[in-house]
CSV table of C-alpha atoms in Angstrom, one decimal:
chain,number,residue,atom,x,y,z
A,569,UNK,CA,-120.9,-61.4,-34.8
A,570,UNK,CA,-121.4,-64.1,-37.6
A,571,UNK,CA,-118.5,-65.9,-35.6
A,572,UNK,CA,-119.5,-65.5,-32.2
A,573,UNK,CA,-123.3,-67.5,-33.2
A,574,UNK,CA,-121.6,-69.8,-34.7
A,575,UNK,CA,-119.4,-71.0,-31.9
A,576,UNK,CA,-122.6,-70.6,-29.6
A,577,UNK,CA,-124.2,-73.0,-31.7
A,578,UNK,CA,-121.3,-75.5,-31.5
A,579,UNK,CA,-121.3,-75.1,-27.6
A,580,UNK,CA,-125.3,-75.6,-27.4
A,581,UNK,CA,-125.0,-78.9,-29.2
A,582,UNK,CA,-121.9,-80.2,-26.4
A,583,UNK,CA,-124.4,-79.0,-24.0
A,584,UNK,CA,-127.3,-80.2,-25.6
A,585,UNK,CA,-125.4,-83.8,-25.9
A,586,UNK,CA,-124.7,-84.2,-21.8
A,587,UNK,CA,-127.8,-82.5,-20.5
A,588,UNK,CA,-130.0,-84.3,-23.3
A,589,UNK,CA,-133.3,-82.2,-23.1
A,590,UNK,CA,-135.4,-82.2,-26.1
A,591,UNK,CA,-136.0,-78.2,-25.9
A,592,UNK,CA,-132.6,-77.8,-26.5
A,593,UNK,CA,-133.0,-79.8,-29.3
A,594,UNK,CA,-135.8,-77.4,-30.6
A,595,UNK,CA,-133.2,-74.2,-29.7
A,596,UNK,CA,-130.3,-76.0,-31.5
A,597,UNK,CA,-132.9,-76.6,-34.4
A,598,UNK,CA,-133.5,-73.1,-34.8
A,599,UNK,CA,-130.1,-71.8,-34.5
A,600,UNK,CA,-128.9,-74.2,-37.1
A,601,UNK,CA,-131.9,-73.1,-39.4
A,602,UNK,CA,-130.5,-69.2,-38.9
A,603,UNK,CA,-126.9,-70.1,-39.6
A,604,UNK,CA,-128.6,-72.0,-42.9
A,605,UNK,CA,-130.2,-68.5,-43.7
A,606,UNK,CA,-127.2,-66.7,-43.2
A,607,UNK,CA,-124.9,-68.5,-44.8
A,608,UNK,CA,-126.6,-69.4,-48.0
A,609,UNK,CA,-125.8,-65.9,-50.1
A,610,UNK,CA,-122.2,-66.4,-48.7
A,611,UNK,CA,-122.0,-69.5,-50.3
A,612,UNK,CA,-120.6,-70.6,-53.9
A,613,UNK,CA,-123.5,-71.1,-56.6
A,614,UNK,CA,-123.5,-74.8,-56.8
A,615,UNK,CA,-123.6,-76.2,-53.0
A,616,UNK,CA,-126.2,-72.8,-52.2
A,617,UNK,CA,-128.4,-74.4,-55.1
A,618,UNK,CA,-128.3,-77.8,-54.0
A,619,UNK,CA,-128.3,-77.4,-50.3
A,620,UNK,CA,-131.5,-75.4,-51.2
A,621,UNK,CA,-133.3,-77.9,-52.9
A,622,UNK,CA,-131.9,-81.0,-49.9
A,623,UNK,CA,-133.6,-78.5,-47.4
A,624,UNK,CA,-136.9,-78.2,-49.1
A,625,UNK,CA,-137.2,-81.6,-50.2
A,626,UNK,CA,-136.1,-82.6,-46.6
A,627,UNK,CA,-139.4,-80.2,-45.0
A,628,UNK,CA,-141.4,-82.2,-48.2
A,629,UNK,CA,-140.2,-85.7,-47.3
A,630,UNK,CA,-141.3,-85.0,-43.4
A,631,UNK,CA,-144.3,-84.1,-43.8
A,632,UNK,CA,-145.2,-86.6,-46.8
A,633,UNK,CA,-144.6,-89.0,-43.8
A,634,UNK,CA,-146.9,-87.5,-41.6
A,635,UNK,CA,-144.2,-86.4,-38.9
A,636,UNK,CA,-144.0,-83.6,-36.7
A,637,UNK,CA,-141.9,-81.1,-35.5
A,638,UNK,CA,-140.0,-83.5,-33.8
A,639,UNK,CA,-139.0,-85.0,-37.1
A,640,UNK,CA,-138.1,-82.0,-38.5
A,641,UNK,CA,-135.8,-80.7,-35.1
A,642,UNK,CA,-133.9,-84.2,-35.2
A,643,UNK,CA,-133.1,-84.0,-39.0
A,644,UNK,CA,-131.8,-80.2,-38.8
A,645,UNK,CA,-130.0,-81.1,-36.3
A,646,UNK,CA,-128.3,-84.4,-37.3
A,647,UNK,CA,-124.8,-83.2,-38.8
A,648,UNK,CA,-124.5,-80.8,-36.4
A,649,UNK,CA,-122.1,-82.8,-34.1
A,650,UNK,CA,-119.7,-82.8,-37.7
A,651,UNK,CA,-120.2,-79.0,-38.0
A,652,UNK,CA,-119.4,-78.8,-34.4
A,653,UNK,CA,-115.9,-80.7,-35.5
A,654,UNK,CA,-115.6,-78.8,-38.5
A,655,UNK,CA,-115.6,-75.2,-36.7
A,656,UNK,CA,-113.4,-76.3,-33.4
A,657,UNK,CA,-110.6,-78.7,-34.7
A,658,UNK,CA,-108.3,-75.8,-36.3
A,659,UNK,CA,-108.4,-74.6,-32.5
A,660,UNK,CA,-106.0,-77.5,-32.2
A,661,UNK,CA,-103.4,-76.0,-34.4
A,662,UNK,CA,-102.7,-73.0,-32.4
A,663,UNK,CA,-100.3,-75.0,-30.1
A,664,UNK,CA,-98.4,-76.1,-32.6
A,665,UNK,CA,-97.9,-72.5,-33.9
A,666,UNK,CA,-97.1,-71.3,-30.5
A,667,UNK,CA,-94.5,-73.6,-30.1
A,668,UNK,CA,-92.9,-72.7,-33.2
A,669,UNK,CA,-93.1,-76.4,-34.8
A,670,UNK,CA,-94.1,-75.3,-38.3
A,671,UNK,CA,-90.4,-73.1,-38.3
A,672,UNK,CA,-88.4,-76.3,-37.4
A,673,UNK,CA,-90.3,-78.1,-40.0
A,674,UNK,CA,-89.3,-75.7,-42.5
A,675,UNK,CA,-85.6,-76.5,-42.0
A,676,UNK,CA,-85.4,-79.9,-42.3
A,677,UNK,CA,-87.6,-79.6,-45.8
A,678,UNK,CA,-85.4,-77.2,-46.9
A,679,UNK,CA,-82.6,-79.8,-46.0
A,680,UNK,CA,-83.9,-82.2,-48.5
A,681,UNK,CA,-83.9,-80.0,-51.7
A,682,UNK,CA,-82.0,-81.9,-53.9
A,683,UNK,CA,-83.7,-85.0,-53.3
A,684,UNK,CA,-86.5,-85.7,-55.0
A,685,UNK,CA,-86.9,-88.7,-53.2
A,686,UNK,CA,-86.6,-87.5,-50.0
A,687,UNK,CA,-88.2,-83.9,-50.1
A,688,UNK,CA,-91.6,-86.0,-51.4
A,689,UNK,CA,-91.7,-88.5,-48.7
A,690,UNK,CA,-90.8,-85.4,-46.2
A,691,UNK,CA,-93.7,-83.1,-47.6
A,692,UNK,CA,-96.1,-86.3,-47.6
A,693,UNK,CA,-95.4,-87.5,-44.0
A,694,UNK,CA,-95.7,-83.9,-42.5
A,695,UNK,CA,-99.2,-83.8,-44.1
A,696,UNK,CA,-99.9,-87.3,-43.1
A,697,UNK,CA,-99.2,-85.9,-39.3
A,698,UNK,CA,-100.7,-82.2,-39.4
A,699,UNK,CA,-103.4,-83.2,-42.0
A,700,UNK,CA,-105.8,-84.7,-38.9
A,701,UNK,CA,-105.2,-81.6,-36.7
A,702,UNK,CA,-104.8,-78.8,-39.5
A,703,UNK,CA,-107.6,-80.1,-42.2
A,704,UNK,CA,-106.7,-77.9,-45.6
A,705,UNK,CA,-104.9,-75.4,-43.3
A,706,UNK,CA,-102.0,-78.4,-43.5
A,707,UNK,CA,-101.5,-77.9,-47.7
A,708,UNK,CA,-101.7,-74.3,-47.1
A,709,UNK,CA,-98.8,-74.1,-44.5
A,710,UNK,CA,-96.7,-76.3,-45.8
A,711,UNK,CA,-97.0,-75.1,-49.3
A,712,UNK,CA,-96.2,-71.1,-47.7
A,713,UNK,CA,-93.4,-73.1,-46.5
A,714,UNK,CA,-91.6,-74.3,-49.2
A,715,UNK,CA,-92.7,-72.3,-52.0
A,716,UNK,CA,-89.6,-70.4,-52.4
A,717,UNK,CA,-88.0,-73.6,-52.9
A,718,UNK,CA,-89.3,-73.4,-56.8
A,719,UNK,CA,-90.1,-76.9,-57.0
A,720,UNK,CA,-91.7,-78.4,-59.5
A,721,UNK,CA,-95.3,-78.3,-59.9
A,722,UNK,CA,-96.5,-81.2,-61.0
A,723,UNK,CA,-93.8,-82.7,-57.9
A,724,UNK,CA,-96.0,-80.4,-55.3
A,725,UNK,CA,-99.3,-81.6,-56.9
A,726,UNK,CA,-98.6,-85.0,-56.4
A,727,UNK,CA,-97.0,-85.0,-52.4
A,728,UNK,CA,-99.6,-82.9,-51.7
A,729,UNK,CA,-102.7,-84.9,-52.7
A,730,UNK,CA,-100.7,-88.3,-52.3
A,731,UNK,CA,-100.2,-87.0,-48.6
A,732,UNK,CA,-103.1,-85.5,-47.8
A,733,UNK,CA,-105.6,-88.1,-49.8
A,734,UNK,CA,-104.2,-90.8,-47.0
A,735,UNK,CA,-105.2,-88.3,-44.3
A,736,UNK,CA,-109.0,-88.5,-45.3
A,737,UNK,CA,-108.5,-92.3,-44.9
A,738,UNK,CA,-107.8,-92.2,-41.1
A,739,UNK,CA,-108.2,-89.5,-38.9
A,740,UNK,CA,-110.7,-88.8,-36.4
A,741,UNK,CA,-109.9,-85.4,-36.7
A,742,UNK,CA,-111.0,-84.9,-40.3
A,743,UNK,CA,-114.9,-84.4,-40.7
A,744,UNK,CA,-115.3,-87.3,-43.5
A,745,UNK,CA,-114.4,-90.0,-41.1
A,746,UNK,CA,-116.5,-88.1,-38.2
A,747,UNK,CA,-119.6,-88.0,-40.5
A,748,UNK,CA,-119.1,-91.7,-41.6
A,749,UNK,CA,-118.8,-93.3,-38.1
A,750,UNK,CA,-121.7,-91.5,-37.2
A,751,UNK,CA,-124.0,-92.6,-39.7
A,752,UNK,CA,-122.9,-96.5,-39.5
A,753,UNK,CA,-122.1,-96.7,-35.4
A,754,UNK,CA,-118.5,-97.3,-35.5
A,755,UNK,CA,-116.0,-97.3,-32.7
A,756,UNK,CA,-113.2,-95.0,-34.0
A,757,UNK,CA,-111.1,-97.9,-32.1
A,758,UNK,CA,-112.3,-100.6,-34.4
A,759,UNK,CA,-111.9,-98.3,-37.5
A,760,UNK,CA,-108.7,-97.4,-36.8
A,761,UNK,CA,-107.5,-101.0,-37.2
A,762,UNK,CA,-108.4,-100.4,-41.5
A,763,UNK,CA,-107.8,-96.8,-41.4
A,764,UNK,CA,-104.7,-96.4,-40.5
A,765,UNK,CA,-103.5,-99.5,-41.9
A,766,UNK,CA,-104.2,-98.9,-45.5
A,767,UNK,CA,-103.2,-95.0,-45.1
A,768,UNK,CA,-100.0,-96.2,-44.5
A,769,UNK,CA,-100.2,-98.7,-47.3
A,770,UNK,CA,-101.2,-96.1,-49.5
A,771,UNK,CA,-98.4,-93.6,-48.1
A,772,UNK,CA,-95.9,-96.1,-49.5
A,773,UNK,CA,-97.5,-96.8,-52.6
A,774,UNK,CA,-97.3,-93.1,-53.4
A,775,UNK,CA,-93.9,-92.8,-52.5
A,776,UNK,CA,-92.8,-95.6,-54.7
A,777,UNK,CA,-94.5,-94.6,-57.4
A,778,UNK,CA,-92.8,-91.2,-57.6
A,779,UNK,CA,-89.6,-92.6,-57.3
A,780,UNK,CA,-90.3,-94.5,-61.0
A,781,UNK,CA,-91.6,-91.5,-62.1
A,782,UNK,CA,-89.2,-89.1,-60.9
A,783,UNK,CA,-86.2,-91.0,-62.5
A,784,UNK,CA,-88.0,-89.6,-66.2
A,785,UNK,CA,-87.3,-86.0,-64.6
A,786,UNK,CA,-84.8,-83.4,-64.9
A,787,UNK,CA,-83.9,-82.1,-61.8
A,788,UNK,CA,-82.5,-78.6,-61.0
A,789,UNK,CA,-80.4,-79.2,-58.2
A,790,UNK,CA,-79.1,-75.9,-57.3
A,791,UNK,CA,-77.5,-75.5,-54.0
A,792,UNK,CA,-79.3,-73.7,-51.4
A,793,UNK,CA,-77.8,-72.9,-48.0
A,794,UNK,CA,-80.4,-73.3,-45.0
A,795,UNK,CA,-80.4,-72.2,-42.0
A,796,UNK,CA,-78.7,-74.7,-39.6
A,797,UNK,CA,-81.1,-77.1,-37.6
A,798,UNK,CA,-80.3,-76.3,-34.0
A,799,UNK,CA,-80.8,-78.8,-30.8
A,800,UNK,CA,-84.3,-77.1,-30.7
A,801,UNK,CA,-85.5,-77.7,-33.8
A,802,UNK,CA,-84.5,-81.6,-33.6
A,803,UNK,CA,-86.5,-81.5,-30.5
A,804,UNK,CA,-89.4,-79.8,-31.8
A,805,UNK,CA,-89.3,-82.5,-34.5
A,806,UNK,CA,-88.8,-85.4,-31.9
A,807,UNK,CA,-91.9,-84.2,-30.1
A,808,UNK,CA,-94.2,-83.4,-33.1
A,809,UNK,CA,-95.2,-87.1,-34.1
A,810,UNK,CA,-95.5,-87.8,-29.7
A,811,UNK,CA,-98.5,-85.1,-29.3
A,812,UNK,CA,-100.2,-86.1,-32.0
A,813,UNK,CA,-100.1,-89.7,-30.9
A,814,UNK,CA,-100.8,-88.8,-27.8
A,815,UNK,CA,-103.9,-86.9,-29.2
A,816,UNK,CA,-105.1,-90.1,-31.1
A,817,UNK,CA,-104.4,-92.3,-27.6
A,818,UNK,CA,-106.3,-89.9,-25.5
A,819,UNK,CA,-109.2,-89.6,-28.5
A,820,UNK,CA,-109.5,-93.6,-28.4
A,821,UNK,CA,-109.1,-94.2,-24.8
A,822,UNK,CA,-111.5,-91.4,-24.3
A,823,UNK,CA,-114.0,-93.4,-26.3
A,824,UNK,CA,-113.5,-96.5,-25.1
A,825,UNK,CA,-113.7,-95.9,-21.2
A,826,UNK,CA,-116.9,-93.3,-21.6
A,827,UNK,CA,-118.7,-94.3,-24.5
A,828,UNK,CA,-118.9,-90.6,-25.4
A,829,UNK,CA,-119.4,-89.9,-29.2
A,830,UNK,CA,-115.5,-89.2,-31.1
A,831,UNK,CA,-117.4,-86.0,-32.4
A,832,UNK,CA,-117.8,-84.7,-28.8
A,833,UNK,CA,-114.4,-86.1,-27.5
A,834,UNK,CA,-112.6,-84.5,-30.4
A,835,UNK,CA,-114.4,-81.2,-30.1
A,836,UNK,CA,-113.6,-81.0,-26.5
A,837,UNK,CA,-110.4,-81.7,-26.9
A,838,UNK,CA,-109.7,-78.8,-29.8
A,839,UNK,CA,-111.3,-76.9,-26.9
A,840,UNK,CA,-109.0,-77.7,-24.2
A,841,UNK,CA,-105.5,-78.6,-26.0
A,842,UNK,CA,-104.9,-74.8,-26.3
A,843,UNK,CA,-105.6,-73.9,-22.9
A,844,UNK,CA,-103.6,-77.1,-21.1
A,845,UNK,CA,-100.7,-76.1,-23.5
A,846,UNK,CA,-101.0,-71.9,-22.1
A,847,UNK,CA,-101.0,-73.4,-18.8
A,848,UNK,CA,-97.5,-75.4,-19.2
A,849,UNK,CA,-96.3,-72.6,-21.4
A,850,UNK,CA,-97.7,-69.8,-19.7
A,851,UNK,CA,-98.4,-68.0,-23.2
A,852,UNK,CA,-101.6,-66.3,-22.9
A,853,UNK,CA,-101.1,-63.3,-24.7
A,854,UNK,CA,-100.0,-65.5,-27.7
A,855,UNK,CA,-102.8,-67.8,-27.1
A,856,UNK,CA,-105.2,-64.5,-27.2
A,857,UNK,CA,-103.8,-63.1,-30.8
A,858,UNK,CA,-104.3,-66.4,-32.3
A,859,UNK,CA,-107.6,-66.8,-30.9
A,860,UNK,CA,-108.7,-63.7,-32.8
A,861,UNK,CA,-107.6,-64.8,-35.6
A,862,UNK,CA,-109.1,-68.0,-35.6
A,863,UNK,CA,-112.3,-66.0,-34.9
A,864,UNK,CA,-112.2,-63.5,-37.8
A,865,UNK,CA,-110.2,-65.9,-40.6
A,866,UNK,CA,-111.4,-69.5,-39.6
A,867,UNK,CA,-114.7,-69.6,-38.6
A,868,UNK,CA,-116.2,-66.9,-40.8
A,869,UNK,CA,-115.1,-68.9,-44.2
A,870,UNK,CA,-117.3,-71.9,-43.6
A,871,UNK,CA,-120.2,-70.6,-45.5
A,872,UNK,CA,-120.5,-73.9,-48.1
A,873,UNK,CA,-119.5,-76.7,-44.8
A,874,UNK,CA,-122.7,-75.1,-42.6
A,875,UNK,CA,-124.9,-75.0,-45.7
A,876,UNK,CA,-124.6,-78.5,-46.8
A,877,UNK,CA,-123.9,-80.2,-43.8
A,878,UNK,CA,-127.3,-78.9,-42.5
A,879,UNK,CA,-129.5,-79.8,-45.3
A,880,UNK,CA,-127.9,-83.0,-46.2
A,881,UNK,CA,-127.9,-84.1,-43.0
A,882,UNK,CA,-131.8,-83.2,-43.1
A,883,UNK,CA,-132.1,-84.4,-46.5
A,884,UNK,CA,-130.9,-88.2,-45.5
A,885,UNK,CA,-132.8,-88.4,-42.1
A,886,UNK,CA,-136.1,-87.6,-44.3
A,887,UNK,CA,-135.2,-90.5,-46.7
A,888,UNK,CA,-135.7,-92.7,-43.6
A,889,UNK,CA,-138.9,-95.0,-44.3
A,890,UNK,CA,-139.8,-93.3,-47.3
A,891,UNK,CA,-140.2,-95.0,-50.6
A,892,UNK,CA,-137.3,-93.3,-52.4
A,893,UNK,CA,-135.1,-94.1,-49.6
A,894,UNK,CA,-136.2,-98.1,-49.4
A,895,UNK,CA,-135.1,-98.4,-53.2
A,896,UNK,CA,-132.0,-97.0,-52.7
A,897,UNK,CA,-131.4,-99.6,-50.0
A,898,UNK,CA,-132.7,-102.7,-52.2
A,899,UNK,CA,-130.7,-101.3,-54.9
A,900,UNK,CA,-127.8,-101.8,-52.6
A,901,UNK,CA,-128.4,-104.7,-50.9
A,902,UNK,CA,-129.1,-107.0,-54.3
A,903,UNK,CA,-126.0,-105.5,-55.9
A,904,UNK,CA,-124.2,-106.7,-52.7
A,905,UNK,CA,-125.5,-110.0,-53.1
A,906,UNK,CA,-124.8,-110.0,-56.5
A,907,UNK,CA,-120.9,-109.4,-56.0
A,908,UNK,CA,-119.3,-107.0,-53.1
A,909,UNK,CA,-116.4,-106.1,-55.3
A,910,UNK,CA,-119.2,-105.1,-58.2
A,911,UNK,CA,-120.6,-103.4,-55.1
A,912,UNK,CA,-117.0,-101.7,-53.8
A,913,UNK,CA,-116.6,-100.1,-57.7
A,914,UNK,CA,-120.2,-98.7,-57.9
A,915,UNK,CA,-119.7,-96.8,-54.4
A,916,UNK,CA,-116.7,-95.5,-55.9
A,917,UNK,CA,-117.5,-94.5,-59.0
A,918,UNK,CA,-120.5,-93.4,-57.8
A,919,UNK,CA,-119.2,-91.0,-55.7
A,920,UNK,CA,-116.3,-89.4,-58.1
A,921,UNK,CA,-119.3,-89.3,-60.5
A,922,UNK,CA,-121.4,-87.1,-58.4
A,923,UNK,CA,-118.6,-84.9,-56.7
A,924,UNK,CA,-117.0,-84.5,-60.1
A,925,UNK,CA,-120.1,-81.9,-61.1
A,926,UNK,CA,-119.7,-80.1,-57.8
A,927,UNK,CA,-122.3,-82.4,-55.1
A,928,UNK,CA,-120.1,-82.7,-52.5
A,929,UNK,CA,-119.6,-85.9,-50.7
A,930,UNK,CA,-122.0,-85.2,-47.2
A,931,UNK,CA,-125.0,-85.3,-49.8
A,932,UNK,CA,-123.7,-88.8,-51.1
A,933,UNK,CA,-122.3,-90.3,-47.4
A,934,UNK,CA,-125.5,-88.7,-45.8
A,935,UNK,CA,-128.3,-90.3,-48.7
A,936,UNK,CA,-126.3,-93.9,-49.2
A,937,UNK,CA,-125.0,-94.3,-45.6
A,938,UNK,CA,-128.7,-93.8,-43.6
A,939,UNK,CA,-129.9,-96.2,-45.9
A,940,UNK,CA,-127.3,-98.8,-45.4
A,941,UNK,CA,-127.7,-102.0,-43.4
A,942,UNK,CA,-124.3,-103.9,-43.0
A,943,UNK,CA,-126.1,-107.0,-42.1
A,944,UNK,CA,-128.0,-107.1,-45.1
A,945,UNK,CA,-125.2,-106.0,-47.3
A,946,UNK,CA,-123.3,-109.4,-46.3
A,947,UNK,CA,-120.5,-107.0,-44.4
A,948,UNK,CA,-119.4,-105.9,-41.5
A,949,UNK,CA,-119.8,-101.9,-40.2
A,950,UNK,CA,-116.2,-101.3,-40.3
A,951,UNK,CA,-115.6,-102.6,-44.2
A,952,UNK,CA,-118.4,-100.4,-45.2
A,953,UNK,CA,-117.1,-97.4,-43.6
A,954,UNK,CA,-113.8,-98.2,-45.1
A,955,UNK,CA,-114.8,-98.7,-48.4
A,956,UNK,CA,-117.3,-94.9,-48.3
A,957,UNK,CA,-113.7,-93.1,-46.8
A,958,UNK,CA,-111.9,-94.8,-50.2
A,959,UNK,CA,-114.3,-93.3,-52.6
A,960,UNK,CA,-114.1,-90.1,-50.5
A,961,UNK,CA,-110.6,-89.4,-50.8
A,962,UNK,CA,-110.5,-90.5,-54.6
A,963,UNK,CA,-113.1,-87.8,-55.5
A,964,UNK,CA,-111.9,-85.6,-53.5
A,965,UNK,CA,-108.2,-85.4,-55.6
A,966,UNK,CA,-110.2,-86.3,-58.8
A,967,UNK,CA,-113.2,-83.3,-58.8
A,968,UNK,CA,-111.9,-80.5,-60.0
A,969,UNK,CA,-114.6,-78.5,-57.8
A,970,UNK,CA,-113.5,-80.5,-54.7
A,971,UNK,CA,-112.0,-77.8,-52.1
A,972,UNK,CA,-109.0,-79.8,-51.8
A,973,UNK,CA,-108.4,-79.9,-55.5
A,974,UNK,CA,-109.3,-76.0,-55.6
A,975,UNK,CA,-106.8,-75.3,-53.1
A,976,UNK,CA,-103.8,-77.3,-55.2
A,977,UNK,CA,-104.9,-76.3,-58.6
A,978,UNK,CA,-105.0,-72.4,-56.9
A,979,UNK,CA,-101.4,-72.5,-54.9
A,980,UNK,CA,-99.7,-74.2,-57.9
A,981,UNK,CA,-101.5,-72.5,-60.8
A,982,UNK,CA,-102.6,-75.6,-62.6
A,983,UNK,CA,-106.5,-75.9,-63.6
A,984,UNK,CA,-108.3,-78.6,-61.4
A,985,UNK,CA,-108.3,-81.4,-64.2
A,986,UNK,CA,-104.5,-81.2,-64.3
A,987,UNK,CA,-104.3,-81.5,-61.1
A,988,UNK,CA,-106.8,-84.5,-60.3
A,989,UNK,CA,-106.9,-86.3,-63.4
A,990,UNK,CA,-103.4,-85.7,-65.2
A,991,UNK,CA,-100.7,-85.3,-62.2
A,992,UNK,CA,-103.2,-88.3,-59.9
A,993,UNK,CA,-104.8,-90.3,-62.3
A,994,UNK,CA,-102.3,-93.6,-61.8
A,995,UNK,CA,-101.8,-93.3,-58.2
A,996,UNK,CA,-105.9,-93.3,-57.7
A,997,UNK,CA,-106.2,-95.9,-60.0
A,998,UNK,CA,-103.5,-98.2,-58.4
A,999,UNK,CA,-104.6,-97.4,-54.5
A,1000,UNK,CA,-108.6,-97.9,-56.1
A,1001,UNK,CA,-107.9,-101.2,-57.1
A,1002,UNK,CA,-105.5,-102.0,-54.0
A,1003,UNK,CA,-107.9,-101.0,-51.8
A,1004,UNK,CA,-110.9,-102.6,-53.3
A,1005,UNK,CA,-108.9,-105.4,-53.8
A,1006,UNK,CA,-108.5,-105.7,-49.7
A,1007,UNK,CA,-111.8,-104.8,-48.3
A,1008,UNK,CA,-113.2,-107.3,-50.6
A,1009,UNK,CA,-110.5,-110.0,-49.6
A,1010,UNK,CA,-111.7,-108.7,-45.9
A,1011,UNK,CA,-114.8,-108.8,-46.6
């Protein structure tokens, strides 16, 4: 039931977007408030306890300001086009599993097993790929994938945070880009020009890096005996990296011709990838089975995303105008003044600070971003998103309370720190400063 009001909710805010009536926005208000309700026992201590306090102090902020209803409707409401993403983009996996990708990627890792080398740059590019349309999902398949491989661990935690940290950096897919471009106004066209650019950078970077550190490793290289890759499985792989480009193409094109939000065009298109690829495939009983599971695994587990997406969505709209909220932005704007790279490092640190005790990075994005001003910073919109989706993905490999590092630290049975701090310490220092380095040079 849980599942089905959820998804109602996401389809009342793409109906809420095209008809654009302000009772809907009261109706959308007050199913977002419900889902808040219900899914704050669900949720893990620390985000219940601090999306709590966002909420109240959001309702405080409001009404210190002498606003209305309308204020409070608007700031309820104003991640809800990210939650929207959040809940339908794993809808765009289910072709992929129907068309049996994931088996034919499975062969050709298993190929690679006695090349360090090779296996990590194979592992990283298929998360660089399925990271966008997968989210976490991606770690978790391909790790199911190769775990009977008995790689090293400390090998998997680094090609799986090296690969997926450069998938934060660049997709429109992933909620942290979706959250960011909303906030600051940015074309997901004119992002996409930095995004992309220093993902791959950073891709590379990783990759060379293991290579020095792998030639201080002993390597079992016992023989294994894979199945052979047949003419279908080289298609498959052929075709993989074409739909997801096509995906991107369609995204940007989308964007650019209707001036429609990316949140809306990427949520309609999780919608209607699976049914265009039934059509073709004429699959529909498949399509059914993995639509029920999607229902009763997927959507259900999002009790910490709908929690503090809501209230720090609320929390930062509230901050709009008040007192609080102008220092923050004076802060900001005289240390940019001051120096953007001094600027650049406090926004990172900054945010590994804060995530690294369990605030996740919407309460950080959604406070600093509302009360940013690009003009006044000295930068341009695009920079500044750049530089917010840097510090993003560094705390999210470095926190050891970060869902991404849970996951790792879980699937390999490391603790968090080892995982963040020990295995990815170098490679997020050395990106950090690379990237710093560039926006400011940008800049």
């Amino acid at each position: 039931m849980k599942s089905y009001f959820i998804l109602l909710m996401c389809v009342m805010f793409l109906i809420q977007y095209f008809v654009n009536a302000a009772w809907l926005v009261y109706i959308l208000a007050i199913f977002a408030t419900v889902a808040f309700i219900g899914s704050i026992t669900l949720a893990r201590t620390v985000p219940r306890i601090f999306s709590i306090l966002m909420f109240i102090a959001g309702i405080v902020l409001t009404q210190l300001k002498g606003q209305g209803m309308d204020a409070v409707a608007q700031g309820i409401t104003s991640n809800i086009p990210l939650l929207t993403l959040l809940v339908l983009v794993p809808l765009l996996s289910i072709p992929f599993k129907m068309g049996g990708f994931f088996d034919s990627i499975l062969l050709y890792l298993q190929k690679l097993r006695n090349s360090p080398r090779k296996m990590f740059a194979g592992i990283t590019i298929v998360l660089f790929f399925l990271g966008p349309i997968l989210n976490l999902g991606s770690i978790r398949i391909v790790h199911e994938l190769i775990k009977d491989l008995r790689l090293n661990t400390t090998f998997l935690s680094k090609a799986y945070l090296v690969g997926f940290s450069t998938t934060i950096l660049w997709s429109p897919y992933y909620a942290a880009v979706g959250i960011v471009l909303l906030y600051l106004d940015v074309s997901i066209g004119n992002y996409m020009t930095y995004g992309f650019g220093l993902a791959v950078l950073f891709l590379i970077v990783g990759n060379l890096m293991l290579g020095w550190w792998a030639r201080k490793q002993q390597w079992d290289t016992e023989a294994t005996n894979p199945s052979e890759i047949t003419a279908v499985h080289r298609k498959r792989i052929r075709i993989l990296p074409l739909i997801i480009l096509m995906l991107m193409v369609i995204t940007i094109v989308a964007e650019f011709t209707t001036h429609w939000s990316m949140l809306v065009l990427v949520s309609l298109l999780a919608l209607l990838f699976p049914i265009a690829w039934s059509l073709f495939s004429k699959q529909w009983g498949l399509l059914k089975r993995h639509l029920i599971d999607y229902r009763d695994k997927a959507v259900p587990i999002m009790n910490n995303e709908i929690i503090m997406y809501i209230s720090a969505g609320f929390f930062g709209q509230s901050l709009k105008g008040s007192s609080f909220g102008q220092g923050i932005s004076l802060f900001m704007n005289d240390l940019s003044q001051l120096s953007f790279l001094l600027f650049a490092v406090f926004i990172v640190v900054l945010m590994v600070s804060i995530t690294f005790v369990g605030i996740h990075q919407v309460v950080v994005v959604s406070v600093i971003a509302t009360q940013m001003d690009p003009v006044l910073l000295g930068t341009t919109k695009e920079i500044l998103a750049m530089l917010l989706m840097l510090a993003w993905s560094t705390s999210s490999i470095l926190s050891p309370v970060n869902p991404i590092n849970l996951l790792v630290s879980t699937l390999l049975k490391k603790s968090s720190i080892e995982v963040g701090l020990r295995d990815n310490g170098w490679y997020l220092l050395v990106v950090c400063a690379i990237g710093i380095a560039i926006l400011t040079y940008f800049h």
